[in-house]
Each structure stands twice: as structure tokens, then as C-alpha cells.
Amino acid sequence: MTSARPALFLILIVASHIFYSRPAASAHLRNMESFISAVRQVEDSNPGLDPLALLRAIRRTAGHDDPLTVHFLGASNSRDEPTTLDSAILNASSFSFFDKAIHHIVTDQGEERGVVLAPDGTTVALAPLLLGIEAGLRAKTLEIFPLTLGRTLGLSFLSLQDIAPLHRLGPDGCWDNVVLPKVFRLARLPTLATNALINGGIDGAILGTDLCDPAPSESPQNLSQILNGYYSYVLDDARGLDGIARHISPKRTEISRSILEPLDLVKRVMETLALVWKLEGTEWIALDTGVEKAVKDGLQEFIHKYWDCPPIIRRCQWGAKAYRGTPVPLALPLPFLFIHHTYEPSSPCLSFARCSRDMRAMQRYHQEDRGWSDIGYSFVVGSDGYVYEGRGWNLLGTHTRGHNPVGYGVSIIGNYTSSLPHRHSMDLLRHRLVRCAVDGRRLAANFILQGHRQVVNYTSCPGEAFYSEISRWDHFREAAPSGTEE
């Protein structure tokens, strides 16, 4: 296995060509909206442009003809496209992501390049996203998984098979500015499968699969329409994500699970690795060297982290201020989970921008008006499809007077005195966050779930309607726990 390790990193470098905007006097924003705008400008200057021709030209501009991609999709210069197309890409606009094609890299300073900020607050690598779309437009379903996820996951599992499972994938990171994003820095040393690469791979798998089997009523779309339909959306106040049937980025977890879970993922990753080795001229490593075990262990982590656990927006991403004082660690696993509603803000938040503003407002109120060291909740659930990190898994919160050390406090943004949260938001809490906590040994398997009002007698939190709902959930108990104040 040792002799093959250098080849793994070489393969990943070859496999990860991508676009990113070069710093210049004018703001070159690294967000999905700017990328879509640049794509649309090329399309407008080439009426009737075939999206496959555009994707090949983008791949050609980036030099993204690694052996696996060529094996499945063919060389990017194998067809006759207008010579003006490459020039249009290279001169798209001042916001263009086409001005320079470079590798997906992480610098020595921890900056991840070749990624963009999506409107939902997540970070996406463009390379696997675009490869998935290209495979889908070619109606090649068997080619989507190896190009979008199989190669990235497999190489990461092998390169770090001796590392603790929780560090075989990721990490996530934060942007310097979510309104004007230019620099994305990772939270720790990266694996070969950062969160952005996995997000991009998942999105590529979803869109590619959709394009392989379009609905009969759907008319052909250009590339900007495909991307815009998935990443740009408006949620209805009354129903939120509950009212969205089509595929959009906040639902990537459940959609990708429905698409990929029926596959034999171990077999598919193993087949991808064997093909990579063959195409690179490297002898395939026998199974008795531990390759299959590394793949199985890695996929268990992938399932736990990206399917079982909810997507969590980190503190630095929503703009949290620093903790005041010295944080107090929790003694895990905790025996209780306390459910809240925020009351104020009183309305559900339906977008990353709105939920982030609500989180900052709550933190400001808790720190400035209440005199607490930080936002009080452990986690807060939005109606945009995401959980927002408060004190997090490991630090003592200020959420349930007298009982903070023995439980997590989780709140859903909104006032639920007379109405329920959106079903999707409740499911994030009831099923995904709870399962993540128990499987991660942060919450005891036999934990007790209670509403705030049950242990603090001066509040009606989490609201009459919501309290009636949680009283039917698993682990709900009437008896109050004992504990001490923070």
C-alpha cells in the first residue's frame, strides 16, 4: 500500500481541475450567483448553444481531461465547437469564473480554492458538479457516481485509512465574508474529500440523475437554467420546504440518499478505484491489503456525517461573535434534550440570509441584554433546511435554567403557540439531529426529551401547539430531571 500512496495524491490533483476567480481590482466574487451569471453571459453571446458543448468547452478551458473523465466522457476537444466559444468563456465578464482555469487545491494557509458559496449557505466544488451534469446530459447513469463521488471518496478512504474515522472526510470551513465571498478557509487539515467536494459531488449526482430521466413535460434547458433551478429558489411562508416537490440544494441530503442508498456503494467505490488504478497504469492492490475494509469503514462515516446527521451551518458562517469568558465543557453523553421555540424572532426563517440575521440578533440579545457569555441554545433549527450551531456539541449552554449541564437545548426559530413549525424543520430535529447525537455518543441512547416548560415553571416555551406535538415524540417523558444552574 505504501508504494501506491504518492499516486493517490497525484490522481487527486489531476482529478480536481476547477475554476475560481482570480483576485483583481474589481470584486471577483466566489459565489454560485456569479458563476451562473458568467455562464448566462456566454449563453447569451452564443444563441442556441448546446449545454454539452458549453460543458466540454469549460472542461477544455480548465484542462480537466484526466484519464477517468476521458474514459467516461471522452476528450473535451473530440468534437467541433465554435472557436469563438473558448474566447467567450475566457472573456465572460469581470465576475467570471472562467478567467483562469486552475486545480482544486488547499494552500498552506488552509485556503480552499475551486469552490463557491451557494445561496443556501453551503460551499460547493464546481468540478464534480459540472461532471455530473455533463454525464447526465449524455444520459450515462452508470458514469455519474464514479465522476462525482466515487473517486473522491475512495481516494480519501485509502489515503487516510489509518486515521481515526471522524477525520477521514471533510472538513468544512468559513468564508471571509458571506455577502462578498472571496476567500474560503478550512477549519482543520483537509482530507482528499473536503465538505465542498462532497457537496459538489452530491449535487452533481442529483442533477446528473435528473437530467438522465427528465419529466416528459420538461423542455430542454441550458446550463444556467439547470443551475439556477437547483440553487435559486423562493420558499413559501406558509409551507416552506414542505411545499417544494422539485429538487433544490437544501434537500440534497434526502434526495441523494434516495438515489444512492439503493446502490451497492462499497462495490461501486471499489470498482471506481480499480478503474483509476488501471487508467493510471498502477497495479491494482489486492483486497487482502485492507482496501475493502477501508472503503467500508469510510462509507459508514460518510453515511453518518452526510446522511444521518443534519446539515449544520457553523458559527463563523452565520457571523457569530466570540464567546465571552472561558467556555465550560460538557460531560458527554448527556441524558436530556430540551426543546424550545425562540418566540422572538416570531416568524420562521426561510433563507440562509434571514436565518443568519436571526441568529446574530439572538446572540446580541443574549450577550448584551441578558448578560450571557454567548447565544444560549446548543443548536437552532431554521425553516430553510439547516441547523445552526449555537454552543454546539461540547460546550455548556444557557437554555434551561437549573438543567444546562445535563442536556442540550435546541430551539426552532419562530413562535409556535398556536401553530406548528414546518414538518421538514421538525424532522430535522426529531430524527436527524437526535440520531446524529446518539450515534455520535453525545446524547445517551436512553435520553429523555422534554419541553422547556416542564422544567422551568415561568415559561410556556416551546409554545402550546409545539409542546402538544413533542409530547407524542419518542423519548418524551413527563418527569422533570434534576440538575444545577450554569
C-alpha angles and dihedrals in degrees: 000000000000094000091055096051097087089051090056093061092043090052092051092049091050090045097051108063110145147153128263133162118260116229112258141158090275120059111271100193119205098213134117093246091060092048092050090047090053091049091050091051091056090048092050091052091050107045114207092016113173108236090222090057090051093049091050090049091050089050090048092049090052094046087235098156100122117161097261093049093047090047092057105027104023127236115315092231095050094101134053111254125170110278087226091066096073090048090050090053094048092048101036100129145304088277093047122136087200097072093095131013114213141159122273100255143162112221126221087259092059096255113148114211129191093050135107136204112246122213091251091063097256126118120237133192110224100209100070090037093057094042090054092050092048092050090048093051088052088052090235104144095170090058098054101076098048092049098043106034114348098075096040095048095043095051091047092051092051099042092053103029091127092052124096109276096244090063101048092091135039148330120211122212144185138258124238088235127002093204095048103020117189108141128042118193126191123234094230142350109317132239121214087266109055120182090258092054091048093047090050091047093049092048090047090051092050097046093040091052091047091051092049091062109024121184112265092242095052118105119215113279133207121233097263090052091050092052095040093052092055102039104029116061142135120224122216114243094226099048108016112183089348088075097050116094098167124082115270132163099259088062095051093115099057094037094050091046092054090049101042107028093074088059122087092247095184090055093045094050091046091050090049093051092048090052092048090052091048094048092047091050093244121138112250113249116239118249092243089070089075099259095128092047090051090051093048093048092046094050090052088057091046091053093047096045102038105026110024097038120063120245106266125203107218123232095250090052095057092043103255119181119232122281111261113231127351118327117233116224121230124234103238141247097045121210099214142053117197119201122213142170119215095229085193115070081046100188127068114255114234104185140044091247093052096042091049091052089050091051092050091048092052093047090049091050093047094047101037105031101027096034094229124150094242144340103317103225125086090217137356124209120216129198090238093083097266142101116223121217115239117163087340132209101314110037132079113254136204102230112106114037113234094008107062097114095054103049150026118252113217123180134188114218110249144049110282101179094118104010138042128245116255112285093240091056093049091049090052088057102034099045113012104037093040093048091047091051095048096043090047090052092240094114122040115251090237094045122155120235119208141164120249091247093061094067102027112053099198097065138069091203130168086033129255097269095045093044090054088052097050091047086074095050125106115269093022111146134181097212117094120234125229123240146132134259122262 
